[in-house]
Each structure stands twice: as C-alpha cells, then as structure tokens.
C-alpha cells in the first residue's frame, strides 16, 4: 500500500500579504499615522485646558482668528507651552531610544543615567555662581554638563567593554552625586533658590516664543542625527564584528550617538528643566508595537514621547486646578511604578 503523498510546502508569504514583510511595514506605517493623530489630539487638548477651560472649537478659533476672544490666551500663553512640550518630548524620547540601543540596556534613560543631572548641575552652577538667568546662558552650560556626564558615564562604565549592569551602576552613582550637589547649592544660595526651584522640578509653564526659537535648531539637529543613526545602531546591536562586516564603524557610531544625546538632552533640559522617565517609558511601549528595529522605534518615539509629555502636562493642570502640578512631578508619579515593574520583570525573566 502506497504511503500518502507528503503535503506540498506552503508558498512563501507575498510581500503585500498580511504576514509578509510588506504587510508588517504597512501595519507599522498605519500605526505611526495613528500615533500622529493621537499627538495632534493631545496638542489641541493642551491648547484648550488651563486655568480657564476652553472648548476645542474655542481653542481652534483662538489659534487662527486674531479677532477671537481667546486669541491672546491661546497664541501667547498656551501655544508656546504646547510647542515646547512637543520639542522637549520628542528630544527625550529619541535620546532614550538611542541610549537604550547604544548601551544595550532596556532601562537606560537620560534621567536615570545622569545625563539630565549633569545638565542640571551645570545650569544651577551658572545661576548661583555666575548670575546667569536666561535661556541663552542656560543652554551652553546644559550642553557642557550633559556632554561631560555622557563621556564620563561611558568611561566609568568600561568604554568598549561596558556592560548594561556597569553602565546602570555608574549612572546611578553619578545621578545621586550630581543631584546632591544641586540640592546643596539650592540650600546654600537662598537668593537664587526662587529662580531654580521651578526649573529643577521640570516645567513647561514658563515657555516663551523666544525659548522655542532658540531651542529649535539644537533639537532639530539632534533629531536628524538620531534618526540617521538608526541603521548603524541596528548593525551595532549585532556585535562589533558584525557591524564592521556590514560596513558600519562602531567607534564613529558611539561618538555620534553621544553627540545626539547631548544635543537632545542639553537643549530639552535647558528649556524646561530635568524631566525623567519619558525616555524610559516610550521606547518600551514602542518596541511592543514595532519590534527592535530602530528604523521604526525612533520615529514612533519621536511622536509618542511628546504625546506623553503633553498628556502629563494636561493632567497636572486638571488635577490641581486652579493651580497646577508641574509636568516633571507627573512624569515621576507615572514613571516610578513603571520602572519598578520593568526591574521586577527583568528579575523574573532572569530567574
């Protein structure tokens, strides 16, 4: 008796099929478009919510109609705040994605690893010892502080032999030391305390059109550099030998990554103070949707991070109305439990 014929192998998925590469690309593109729509909705909500509640129609009219009753409130007060949230959120989300890929550490974040603390220490020193009180002065000190800590973190963490654990420990130590210095300066210099207290918490409330104009070139350059690093960082994630075989230069990739993180974190921190957990949370959420490919992770992070930033800012305005809770406090309240959950999940996976 003849054996039944073996079943024919299934044909490979076509490029446009739902399970094929084209289908995955289409799904990711649709998800990115949906993320842009969410960001637009949150930005409009940011224009409508405040000490005086506006309807979405009133906010829209106040944005474009110079004769509208709420034109001054929307254009001169809420629009700069919203634009700064968009820029700073995108900067922190991209910086987190680049750092997590560079260090191969899923809990890497500009705030947790001390990059923001370096910028904060430099700016607080400029305020207290040099009497600098404008963004133009802040930004250069913020760049210097964040860049110095990024280089120091990489050196202390082991340079080319750095491991995620060593980088996390080095970052935690630098973070604690630098913030201790910041708090000490604040306590010793009461005259500068009022200027520093809202800045060190992290806030969008003092946004001005001039701040947007000055911070935009630095964040734009950092965003372009970070997006250009997607392919080299993808190659580097497979190891240095594989990266070289693919035509990538690991040393140049690391140096460019540090420059991108310095531009993004330095500008965002100078403009609105140290805001943590945005760069930690968003890349994790994004990878659940896109997988590890940075060509998709970074664009998603650039869209969803400002949505989270503006959402936290709106929540801070609603919860304590007619006063408000600063966005840096809200992100800590949201991000703290998430960080503990991530650590617990990694421990369970390792056991």
GROMACS .gro file of C-alpha atoms in nm:
model
  351
    1UNK     CA    1   0.000   0.000   0.000
    2UNK     CA    2   0.141   0.330  -0.103
    3UNK     CA    3   0.208   0.594   0.161
    4UNK     CA    4   0.002   0.909   0.116
    5UNK     CA    5   0.191   1.183  -0.065
    6UNK     CA    6   0.361   1.442   0.154
    7UNK     CA    7   0.177   1.773   0.166
    8UNK     CA    8   0.318   2.039  -0.059
    9UNK     CA    9   0.512   2.310   0.122
   10UNK     CA   10   0.320   2.630   0.183
   11UNK     CA   11   0.414   2.906  -0.061
   12UNK     CA   12   0.615   3.192   0.087
   13UNK     CA   13   0.415   3.493   0.200
   14UNK     CA   14   0.387   3.754  -0.067
   15UNK     CA   15   0.525   4.094   0.001
   16UNK     CA   16   0.183   4.251   0.027
   17UNK     CA   17   0.032   3.965   0.232
   18UNK     CA   18  -0.067   4.039   0.590
   19UNK     CA   19   0.203   3.808   0.726
   20UNK     CA   20   0.477   3.917   0.488
   21UNK     CA   21   0.736   4.189   0.515
   22UNK     CA   22   0.521   4.429   0.315
   23UNK     CA   23   0.225   4.361   0.544
   24UNK     CA   24   0.432   4.432   0.856
   25UNK     CA   25   0.562   4.753   0.701
   26UNK     CA   26   0.208   4.859   0.616
   27UNK     CA   27   0.091   4.783   0.971
   28UNK     CA   28   0.375   4.985   1.121
   29UNK     CA   29   0.307   5.275   0.886
   30UNK     CA   30  -0.061   5.270   0.981
   31UNK     CA   31   0.033   5.263   1.349
   32UNK     CA   32   0.264   5.561   1.300
   33UNK     CA   33  -0.016   5.754   1.129
   34UNK     CA   34  -0.245   5.672   1.423
   35UNK     CA   35   0.024   5.793   1.664
   36UNK     CA   36   0.045   6.123   1.474
   37UNK     CA   37  -0.334   6.159   1.506
   38UNK     CA   38  -0.311   6.096   1.882
   39UNK     CA   39  -0.038   6.358   1.911
   40UNK     CA   40  -0.248   6.614   1.722
   41UNK     CA   41  -0.545   6.546   1.951
   42UNK     CA   42  -0.335   6.583   2.267
   43UNK     CA   43  -0.178   6.905   2.133
   44UNK     CA   44  -0.523   7.054   2.071
   45UNK     CA   45  -0.628   6.946   2.420
   46UNK     CA   46  -0.321   7.123   2.558
   47UNK     CA   47  -0.440   7.444   2.393
   48UNK     CA   48  -0.789   7.408   2.543
   49UNK     CA   49  -0.710   7.306   2.903
   50UNK     CA   50  -0.588   7.555   3.162
   51UNK     CA   51  -0.698   7.780   3.444
   52UNK     CA   52  -0.979   7.884   3.208
   53UNK     CA   53  -1.133   7.589   3.030
   54UNK     CA   54  -1.198   7.633   2.657
   55UNK     CA   55  -1.388   7.411   2.420
   56UNK     CA   56  -1.194   7.256   2.134
   57UNK     CA   57  -1.372   7.488   1.892
   58UNK     CA   58  -1.276   7.793   2.100
   59UNK     CA   59  -0.915   7.675   2.116
   60UNK     CA   60  -0.909   7.623   1.738
   61UNK     CA   61  -1.055   7.968   1.671
   62UNK     CA   62  -0.817   8.127   1.921
   63UNK     CA   63  -0.528   7.967   1.736
   64UNK     CA   64  -0.606   8.117   1.394
   65UNK     CA   65  -0.857   8.402   1.435
   66UNK     CA   66  -0.691   8.719   1.564
   67UNK     CA   67  -1.033   8.863   1.641
   68UNK     CA   68  -1.138   8.571   1.862
   69UNK     CA   69  -1.199   8.635   2.231
   70UNK     CA   70  -0.937   8.381   2.342
   71UNK     CA   71  -0.672   8.464   2.082
   72UNK     CA   72  -0.425   8.610   2.336
   73UNK     CA   73  -0.463   8.321   2.581
   74UNK     CA   74  -0.416   8.055   2.314
   75UNK     CA   75  -0.145   8.215   2.099
   76UNK     CA   76   0.068   8.389   2.362
   77UNK     CA   77   0.035   8.155   2.661
   78UNK     CA   78  -0.070   7.805   2.563
   79UNK     CA   79   0.080   7.773   2.216
   80UNK     CA   80   0.445   7.826   2.331
   81UNK     CA   81   0.387   7.579   2.613
   82UNK     CA   82   0.248   7.321   2.372
   83UNK     CA   83   0.529   7.368   2.119
   84UNK     CA   84   0.792   7.335   2.391
   85UNK     CA   85   0.626   7.014   2.509
   86UNK     CA   86   0.635   6.881   2.152
   87UNK     CA   87   1.005   6.961   2.107
   88UNK     CA   88   1.123   6.852   2.452
   89UNK     CA   89   0.914   6.533   2.444
   90UNK     CA   90   1.050   6.431   2.103
   91UNK     CA   91   1.404   6.508   2.219
   92UNK     CA   92   1.377   6.298   2.537
   93UNK     CA   93   1.203   6.007   2.363
   94UNK     CA   94   1.468   5.989   2.092
   95UNK     CA   95   1.751   6.027   2.344
   96UNK     CA   96   1.610   5.737   2.544
   97UNK     CA   97   1.582   5.515   2.236
   98UNK     CA   98   1.939   5.592   2.127
   99UNK     CA   99   2.079   5.535   2.477
  100UNK     CA  100   1.898   5.205   2.524
  101UNK     CA  101   2.031   5.079   2.192
  102UNK     CA  102   2.385   5.211   2.247
  103UNK     CA  103   2.418   5.063   2.598
  104UNK     CA  104   2.206   4.753   2.523
  105UNK     CA  105   2.029   4.837   2.846
  106UNK     CA  106   1.647   4.844   2.835
  107UNK     CA  107   1.632   5.066   3.147
  108UNK     CA  108   1.871   5.329   3.012
  109UNK     CA  109   1.725   5.677   3.029
  110UNK     CA  110   1.880   6.025   3.022
  111UNK     CA  111   1.734   6.088   3.366
  112UNK     CA  112   1.830   5.759   3.526
  113UNK     CA  113   2.185   5.751   3.385
  114UNK     CA  114   2.270   6.103   3.500
  115UNK     CA  115   2.267   6.292   3.166
  116UNK     CA  116   1.991   6.525   3.282
  117UNK     CA  117   2.161   6.557   3.621
  118UNK     CA  118   2.479   6.676   3.451
  119UNK     CA  119   2.288   6.944   3.265
  120UNK     CA  120   2.108   7.042   3.585
  121UNK     CA  121   2.430   7.071   3.785
  122UNK     CA  122   2.589   7.291   3.518
  123UNK     CA  123   2.286   7.520   3.489
  124UNK     CA  124   2.243   7.552   3.866
  125UNK     CA  125   2.612   7.643   3.894
  126UNK     CA  126   2.566   7.908   3.624
  127UNK     CA  127   2.264   8.054   3.806
  128UNK     CA  128   2.421   8.056   4.150
  129UNK     CA  129   2.785   8.145   4.084
  130UNK     CA  130   2.770   8.342   3.758
  131UNK     CA  131   2.430   8.509   3.791
  132UNK     CA  132   2.307   8.380   3.455
  133UNK     CA  133   1.929   8.392   3.429
  134UNK     CA  134   1.836   8.348   3.061
  135UNK     CA  135   1.793   8.053   2.830
  136UNK     CA  136   2.075   8.179   2.609
  137UNK     CA  137   2.311   8.131   2.900
  138UNK     CA  138   2.150   7.811   3.026
  139UNK     CA  139   2.177   7.619   2.701
  140UNK     CA  140   2.557   7.624   2.671
  141UNK     CA  141   2.605   7.513   3.030
  142UNK     CA  142   2.341   7.243   2.983
  143UNK     CA  143   2.524   7.112   2.676
  144UNK     CA  144   2.856   7.114   2.861
  145UNK     CA  145   2.712   6.934   3.163
  146UNK     CA  146   2.522   6.668   2.971
  147UNK     CA  147   2.813   6.605   2.734
  148UNK     CA  148   3.065   6.576   3.017
  149UNK     CA  149   2.846   6.326   3.203
  150UNK     CA  150   2.780   6.123   2.886
  151UNK     CA  151   3.155   6.087   2.823
  152UNK     CA  152   3.226   6.020   3.193
  153UNK     CA  153   2.949   5.761   3.209
  154UNK     CA  154   3.088   5.579   2.908
  155UNK     CA  155   3.443   5.587   3.051
  156UNK     CA  156   3.345   5.479   3.404
  157UNK     CA  157   3.112   5.214   3.265
  158UNK     CA  158   3.402   5.044   3.087
  159UNK     CA  159   3.431   5.209   2.746
  160UNK     CA  160   3.414   4.950   2.471
  161UNK     CA  161   3.381   4.675   2.732
  162UNK     CA  162   3.086   4.845   2.900
  163UNK     CA  163   2.805   4.618   3.012
  164UNK     CA  164   2.447   4.722   3.088
  165UNK     CA  165   2.497   4.650   3.458
  166UNK     CA  166   2.814   4.861   3.482
  167UNK     CA  167   2.653   5.149   3.294
  168UNK     CA  168   2.346   5.137   3.516
  169UNK     CA  169   2.558   5.139   3.833
  170UNK     CA  170   2.781   5.419   3.707
  171UNK     CA  171   2.477   5.622   3.602
  172UNK     CA  172   2.305   5.575   3.936
  173UNK     CA  173   2.618   5.688   4.122
  174UNK     CA  174   2.663   5.995   3.901
  175UNK     CA  175   2.294   6.079   3.924
  176UNK     CA  176   2.296   6.067   4.305
  177UNK     CA  177   2.616   6.270   4.336
  178UNK     CA  178   2.509   6.541   4.092
  179UNK     CA  179   2.163   6.589   4.238
  180UNK     CA  180   2.313   6.605   4.587
  181UNK     CA  181   2.528   6.890   4.458
  182UNK     CA  182   2.222   7.061   4.303
  183UNK     CA  183   2.028   7.045   4.630
  184UNK     CA  184   2.327   7.165   4.830
  185UNK     CA  185   2.368   7.472   4.605
  186UNK     CA  186   1.997   7.549   4.639
  187UNK     CA  187   2.014   7.534   5.019
  188UNK     CA  188   2.326   7.749   5.042
  189UNK     CA  189   2.216   8.014   4.792
  190UNK     CA  190   1.870   8.126   4.901
  191UNK     CA  191   1.881   8.429   4.670
  192UNK     CA  192   1.891   8.202   4.365
  193UNK     CA  193   1.650   7.945   4.508
  194UNK     CA  194   1.338   8.107   4.360
  195UNK     CA  195   1.491   8.109   4.013
  196UNK     CA  196   1.597   7.747   4.040
  197UNK     CA  197   1.310   7.575   4.217
  198UNK     CA  198   1.061   7.550   3.928
  199UNK     CA  199   1.337   7.482   3.676
  200UNK     CA  200   1.482   7.189   3.874
  201UNK     CA  201   1.137   7.029   3.910
  202UNK     CA  202   1.082   7.031   3.534
  203UNK     CA  203   0.810   7.253   3.394
  204UNK     CA  204   0.659   7.384   3.071
  205UNK     CA  205   0.477   7.669   3.243
  206UNK     CA  206   0.739   7.937   3.171
  207UNK     CA  207   0.765   7.868   2.796
  208UNK     CA  208   0.815   8.175   2.579
  209UNK     CA  209   0.822   8.214   2.199
  210UNK     CA  210   1.187   8.319   2.223
  211UNK     CA  211   1.267   7.991   2.401
  212UNK     CA  212   1.114   7.793   2.115
  213UNK     CA  213   1.315   7.984   1.856
  214UNK     CA  214   1.643   7.933   2.041
  215UNK     CA  215   1.597   7.566   2.128
  216UNK     CA  216   1.464   7.458   1.787
  217UNK     CA  217   1.799   7.443   1.596
  218UNK     CA  218   1.965   7.226   1.861
  219UNK     CA  219   1.675   6.983   1.895
  220UNK     CA  220   1.626   6.967   1.517
  221UNK     CA  221   1.994   6.881   1.468
  222UNK     CA  222   1.973   6.616   1.742
  223UNK     CA  223   1.657   6.464   1.592
  224UNK     CA  224   1.809   6.440   1.243
  225UNK     CA  225   2.129   6.286   1.381
  226UNK     CA  226   1.939   6.036   1.596
  227UNK     CA  227   1.721   5.924   1.304
  228UNK     CA  228   2.028   5.889   1.081
  229UNK     CA  229   2.183   5.658   1.343
  230UNK     CA  230   1.901   5.401   1.318
  231UNK     CA  231   2.078   5.173   1.068
  232UNK     CA  232   2.429   5.196   1.227
  233UNK     CA  233   2.282   5.124   1.572
  234UNK     CA  234   2.087   4.830   1.430
  235UNK     CA  235   2.414   4.691   1.298
  236UNK     CA  236   2.597   4.760   1.625
  237UNK     CA  237   2.332   4.568   1.819
  238UNK     CA  238   2.455   4.250   1.645
  239UNK     CA  239   2.809   4.299   1.776
  240UNK     CA  240   3.112   4.496   1.665
  241UNK     CA  241   3.240   4.233   1.421
  242UNK     CA  242   2.903   4.201   1.252
  243UNK     CA  243   2.869   4.580   1.240
  244UNK     CA  244   3.208   4.615   1.068
  245UNK     CA  245   3.116   4.339   0.823
  246UNK     CA  246   2.805   4.539   0.734
  247UNK     CA  247   3.012   4.850   0.667
  248UNK     CA  248   2.940   5.028   0.994
  249UNK     CA  249   3.206   5.193   1.210
  250UNK     CA  250   3.132   5.120   1.579
  251UNK     CA  251   3.356   5.395   1.716
  252UNK     CA  252   3.201   5.662   1.495
  253UNK     CA  253   2.852   5.533   1.576
  254UNK     CA  254   2.915   5.560   1.951
  255UNK     CA  255   3.063   5.909   1.919
  256UNK     CA  256   2.773   6.030   1.703
  257UNK     CA  257   2.526   5.877   1.949
  258UNK     CA  258   2.682   6.069   2.237
  259UNK     CA  259   2.663   6.390   2.033
  260UNK     CA  260   2.295   6.327   1.953
  261UNK     CA  261   2.208   6.254   2.317
  262UNK     CA  262   2.399   6.564   2.430
  263UNK     CA  263   2.216   6.789   2.181
  264UNK     CA  264   1.875   6.645   2.265
  265UNK     CA  265   1.910   6.631   2.644
  266UNK     CA  266   2.105   6.954   2.675
  267UNK     CA  267   1.851   7.160   2.481
  268UNK     CA  268   1.545   6.998   2.642
  269UNK     CA  269   1.687   7.032   2.994
  270UNK     CA  270   1.795   7.392   2.942
  271UNK     CA  271   1.448   7.486   2.816
  272UNK     CA  272   1.225   7.315   3.073
  273UNK     CA  273   1.443   7.156   3.340
  274UNK     CA  274   1.518   6.789   3.408
  275UNK     CA  275   1.218   6.569   3.321
  276UNK     CA  276   1.269   6.198   3.380
  277UNK     CA  277   1.109   5.871   3.269
  278UNK     CA  278   0.989   5.999   2.928
  279UNK     CA  279   1.294   5.845   2.761
  280UNK     CA  280   1.249   5.524   2.961
  281UNK     CA  281   0.879   5.462   2.912
  282UNK     CA  282   0.822   5.549   2.548
  283UNK     CA  283   1.084   5.324   2.378
  284UNK     CA  284   0.948   5.029   2.580
  285UNK     CA  285   0.593   5.099   2.467
  286UNK     CA  286   0.711   5.143   2.110
  287UNK     CA  287   0.910   4.818   2.093
  288UNK     CA  288   0.597   4.627   2.190
  289UNK     CA  289   0.442   4.761   1.868
  290UNK     CA  290   0.733   4.767   1.625
  291UNK     CA  291   0.990   4.517   1.748
  292UNK     CA  292   1.357   4.613   1.797
  293UNK     CA  293   1.417   4.775   1.455
  294UNK     CA  294   1.531   5.131   1.529
  295UNK     CA  295   1.418   5.248   1.186
  296UNK     CA  296   1.068   5.223   1.333
  297UNK     CA  297   1.137   5.258   1.707
  298UNK     CA  298   1.288   5.606   1.675
  299UNK     CA  299   1.015   5.764   1.456
  300UNK     CA  300   0.748   5.617   1.684
  301UNK     CA  301   0.932   5.751   1.990
  302UNK     CA  302   0.960   6.096   1.831
  303UNK     CA  303   0.579   6.104   1.800
  304UNK     CA  304   0.458   5.924   2.114
  305UNK     CA  305   0.702   6.085   2.360
  306UNK     CA  306   0.566   6.439   2.306
  307UNK     CA  307   0.213   6.296   2.327
  308UNK     CA  308   0.301   6.153   2.670
  309UNK     CA  309   0.473   6.478   2.774
  310UNK     CA  310   0.175   6.694   2.678
  311UNK     CA  311  -0.067   6.443   2.831
  312UNK     CA  312   0.120   6.460   3.161
  313UNK     CA  313   0.120   6.840   3.144
  314UNK     CA  314  -0.256   6.849   3.081
  315UNK     CA  315  -0.314   6.605   3.369
  316UNK     CA  316  -0.111   6.829   3.600
  317UNK     CA  317  -0.330   7.126   3.507
  318UNK     CA  318  -0.656   6.935   3.564
  319UNK     CA  319  -0.576   6.757   3.892
  320UNK     CA  320  -0.478   7.067   4.092
  321UNK     CA  321  -0.700   7.330   3.923
  322UNK     CA  322  -0.693   7.632   3.955
  323UNK     CA  323  -0.326   7.570   4.042
  324UNK     CA  324  -0.121   7.300   3.867
  325UNK     CA  325   0.130   7.022   3.924
  326UNK     CA  326   0.449   7.057   3.720
  327UNK     CA  327   0.498   6.808   3.440
  328UNK     CA  328   0.823   6.679   3.593
  329UNK     CA  329   0.631   6.568   3.903
  330UNK     CA  330   0.357   6.399   3.699
  331UNK     CA  331   0.607   6.200   3.491
  332UNK     CA  332   0.774   6.076   3.810
  333UNK     CA  333   0.435   5.967   3.951
  334UNK     CA  334   0.362   5.779   3.628
  335UNK     CA  335   0.714   5.651   3.561
  336UNK     CA  336   0.816   5.536   3.910
  337UNK     CA  337   0.577   5.237   3.926
  338UNK     CA  338   0.655   5.151   3.563
  339UNK     CA  339   1.029   5.147   3.635
  340UNK     CA  340   0.976   4.912   3.932
  341UNK     CA  341   0.760   4.687   3.714
  342UNK     CA  342   1.033   4.673   3.447
  343UNK     CA  343   1.300   4.583   3.704
  344UNK     CA  344   1.075   4.313   3.852
  345UNK     CA  345   1.001   4.174   3.505
  346UNK     CA  346   1.374   4.151   3.423
  347UNK     CA  347   1.445   3.973   3.753
  348UNK     CA  348   1.168   3.722   3.689
  349UNK     CA  349   1.295   3.664   3.333
  350UNK     CA  350   1.650   3.607   3.462
  351UNK     CA  351   1.543   3.359   3.730
   0.00000   0.00000   0.00000
